[in-house]
Tab-separated table of C-alpha atoms in Angstrom:
chain	number	residue	atom	x	y	z
A	1	MET	CA	0.000	0.000	0.000
A	2	PRO	CA	1.378	3.436	-0.842
A	3	ALA	CA	2.157	5.673	2.089
A	4	SER	CA	-0.141	8.649	2.627
A	5	GLN	CA	1.258	12.063	3.261
A	6	HIS	CA	-0.036	11.921	6.831
A	7	GLY	CA	1.263	8.527	7.834
A	8	GLN	CA	2.481	5.184	6.705
A	9	ASN	CA	-0.654	3.062	6.666
A	10	LEU	CA	-3.795	1.842	8.285
A	11	ASP	CA	-3.717	-1.269	10.439
A	12	ILE	CA	-6.976	-2.974	11.340
A	13	ARG	CA	-7.368	-5.735	13.882
A	14	VAL	CA	-10.745	-7.491	14.080
A	15	GLU	CA	-12.090	-9.378	17.073
A	16	ARG	CA	-15.395	-10.765	18.264
A	17	LEU	CA	-16.558	-9.851	21.763
A	18	ASP	CA	-19.872	-11.344	22.804
A	19	ASP	CA	-22.218	-10.550	19.905
A	20	CYS	CA	-20.149	-7.624	18.624
A	21	THR	CA	-17.527	-7.280	15.944
A	22	VAL	CA	-14.811	-4.867	17.041
A	23	LEU	CA	-12.485	-3.200	14.565
A	24	HIS	CA	-9.385	-1.626	16.135
A	25	LEU	CA	-7.946	1.029	13.816
A	26	ALA	CA	-4.385	2.330	14.006
A	27	GLY	CA	-2.726	4.767	11.631
A	28	ASP	CA	-4.388	6.919	8.982
A	29	LEU	CA	-7.953	6.634	7.715
A	30	ASP	CA	-7.330	8.649	4.584
A	31	PHE	CA	-7.650	8.353	0.818
A	32	HIS	CA	-5.200	5.441	0.818
A	33	GLY	CA	-6.619	3.698	3.889
A	34	THR	CA	-10.341	3.867	3.142
A	35	PRO	CA	-10.393	1.004	0.591
A	36	ILE	CA	-8.776	-1.260	3.203
A	37	PHE	CA	-11.225	-0.105	5.872
A	38	ASN	CA	-14.237	-0.592	3.570
A	39	ALA	CA	-13.011	-4.063	2.609
A	40	HIS	CA	-12.730	-5.020	6.290
A	41	ILE	CA	-16.240	-3.726	6.968
A	42	ASP	CA	-17.636	-5.593	3.980
A	43	GLY	CA	-15.746	-8.704	5.114
A	44	VAL	CA	-16.953	-8.735	8.719
A	45	TRP	CA	-20.469	-7.610	7.982
A	46	THR	CA	-22.138	-9.884	5.486
A	47	GLY	CA	-25.495	-8.165	5.272
A	48	GLU	CA	-26.846	-9.859	8.382
A	49	GLN	CA	-29.781	-8.182	10.066
A	50	GLY	CA	-28.937	-6.293	13.206
A	51	PRO	CA	-25.131	-6.281	13.015
A	52	ARG	CA	-23.321	-4.912	16.050
A	53	ILE	CA	-20.150	-3.123	15.016
A	54	ILE	CA	-17.778	-1.279	17.344
A	55	ILE	CA	-14.977	0.778	15.808
A	56	ASP	CA	-12.117	1.487	18.196
A	57	LEU	CA	-10.373	4.682	17.088
A	58	ALA	CA	-7.840	4.912	19.931
A	59	GLY	CA	-4.930	4.293	17.564
A	60	LEU	CA	-6.168	6.538	14.768
A	61	LYS	CA	-3.632	9.265	14.005
A	62	PHE	CA	-5.354	11.005	11.086
A	63	CYS	CA	-8.730	11.033	9.330
A	64	ASP	CA	-9.426	13.116	6.231
A	65	SER	CA	-12.664	13.685	4.305
A	66	ALA	CA	-12.333	10.282	2.625
A	67	GLY	CA	-12.127	8.693	6.078
A	68	LEU	CA	-15.218	10.595	7.215
A	69	GLY	CA	-16.960	9.386	4.081
A	70	SER	CA	-16.076	5.802	4.964
A	71	LEU	CA	-17.482	6.218	8.465
A	72	VAL	CA	-20.711	7.579	6.935
A	73	TYR	CA	-20.767	4.605	4.525
A	74	VAL	CA	-20.494	2.186	7.456
A	75	PHE	CA	-23.141	4.077	9.417
A	76	ASN	CA	-25.571	3.925	6.482
A	77	GLN	CA	-24.941	0.218	5.842
A	78	ILE	CA	-25.347	-0.776	9.475
A	79	THR	CA	-28.401	1.369	10.224
A	80	SER	CA	-30.177	0.248	7.050
A	81	ALA	CA	-29.733	-3.328	8.312
A	82	LYS	CA	-31.222	-2.272	11.665
A	83	GLY	CA	-27.872	-2.758	13.333
A	84	ARG	CA	-25.861	-0.688	15.709
A	85	LEU	CA	-22.574	1.121	15.242
A	86	ILE	CA	-20.596	2.589	18.121
A	87	LEU	CA	-17.387	4.586	17.780
A	88	VAL	CA	-14.977	4.198	20.678
A	89	ALA	CA	-12.145	6.452	21.876
A	90	VAL	CA	-12.787	9.110	19.247
A	91	PRO	CA	-9.711	11.373	19.094
A	92	ASP	CA	-10.328	15.051	19.859
A	93	TYR	CA	-9.500	16.218	16.325
A	94	LEU	CA	-12.028	13.754	14.856
A	95	ARG	CA	-14.655	14.599	17.463
A	96	ARG	CA	-14.263	18.245	16.399
A	97	ARG	CA	-14.672	17.336	12.700
A	98	LEU	CA	-17.759	15.287	13.478
A	99	ARG	CA	-19.228	18.193	15.443
A	100	ILE	CA	-18.471	20.791	12.742
A	101	SER	CA	-20.013	18.582	10.051
A	102	GLY	CA	-23.068	17.752	12.176
A	103	LEU	CA	-22.233	14.051	12.042
A	104	ASP	CA	-21.815	13.848	15.807
A	105	ASN	CA	-25.624	13.777	16.035
A	106	HIS	CA	-25.675	10.516	14.087
A	107	PHE	CA	-22.808	8.511	15.580
A	108	GLU	CA	-22.940	6.905	18.998
A	109	SER	CA	-19.633	7.160	20.813
A	110	LEU	CA	-18.264	5.837	24.075
A	111	ASP	CA	-14.908	5.930	25.823
A	112	THR	CA	-13.989	2.218	25.836
A	113	VAL	CA	-14.673	-0.991	23.965
A	114	GLU	CA	-15.855	-2.561	27.224
A	115	GLN	CA	-18.486	0.169	27.671
A	116	ALA	CA	-19.653	-0.316	24.085
A	117	VAL	CA	-19.995	-4.100	24.478
A	118	LEU	CA	-22.018	-3.618	27.668
A	119	GLU	CA	-24.147	-0.948	25.998
A	120	VAL	CA	-24.979	-3.165	23.036
A	121	GLY	CA	-25.851	-6.150	25.216
A	122	PRO	CA	-26.672	-9.650	24.009
A	123	ALA	CA	-28.461	-10.270	20.724
């Protein structure tokens, strides 16, 4: 993968916790990283009804407009399937971008993965 101007890459680790799929992002969610992110989302979410996706952003260093677009894509896919998406450990710079764009009113966010898993509860 080519390096972006804001960082080297995007690393994604996927795990299952209870009935949730957790994606841990580290690096840059930018023009170069969004195809990888979208592929992971499409790979872990197979169109099932009521998917429970938690995206851990603690390791995210940068997110540009393409990254925001990918988060909106995921939000639309999950909510149309009557699922639930929770963002965790949203960095301050991204929280500010979400607020300025009005997207903060659409995304649920919590401080930790553990809180998100408890919030979602069993299927």
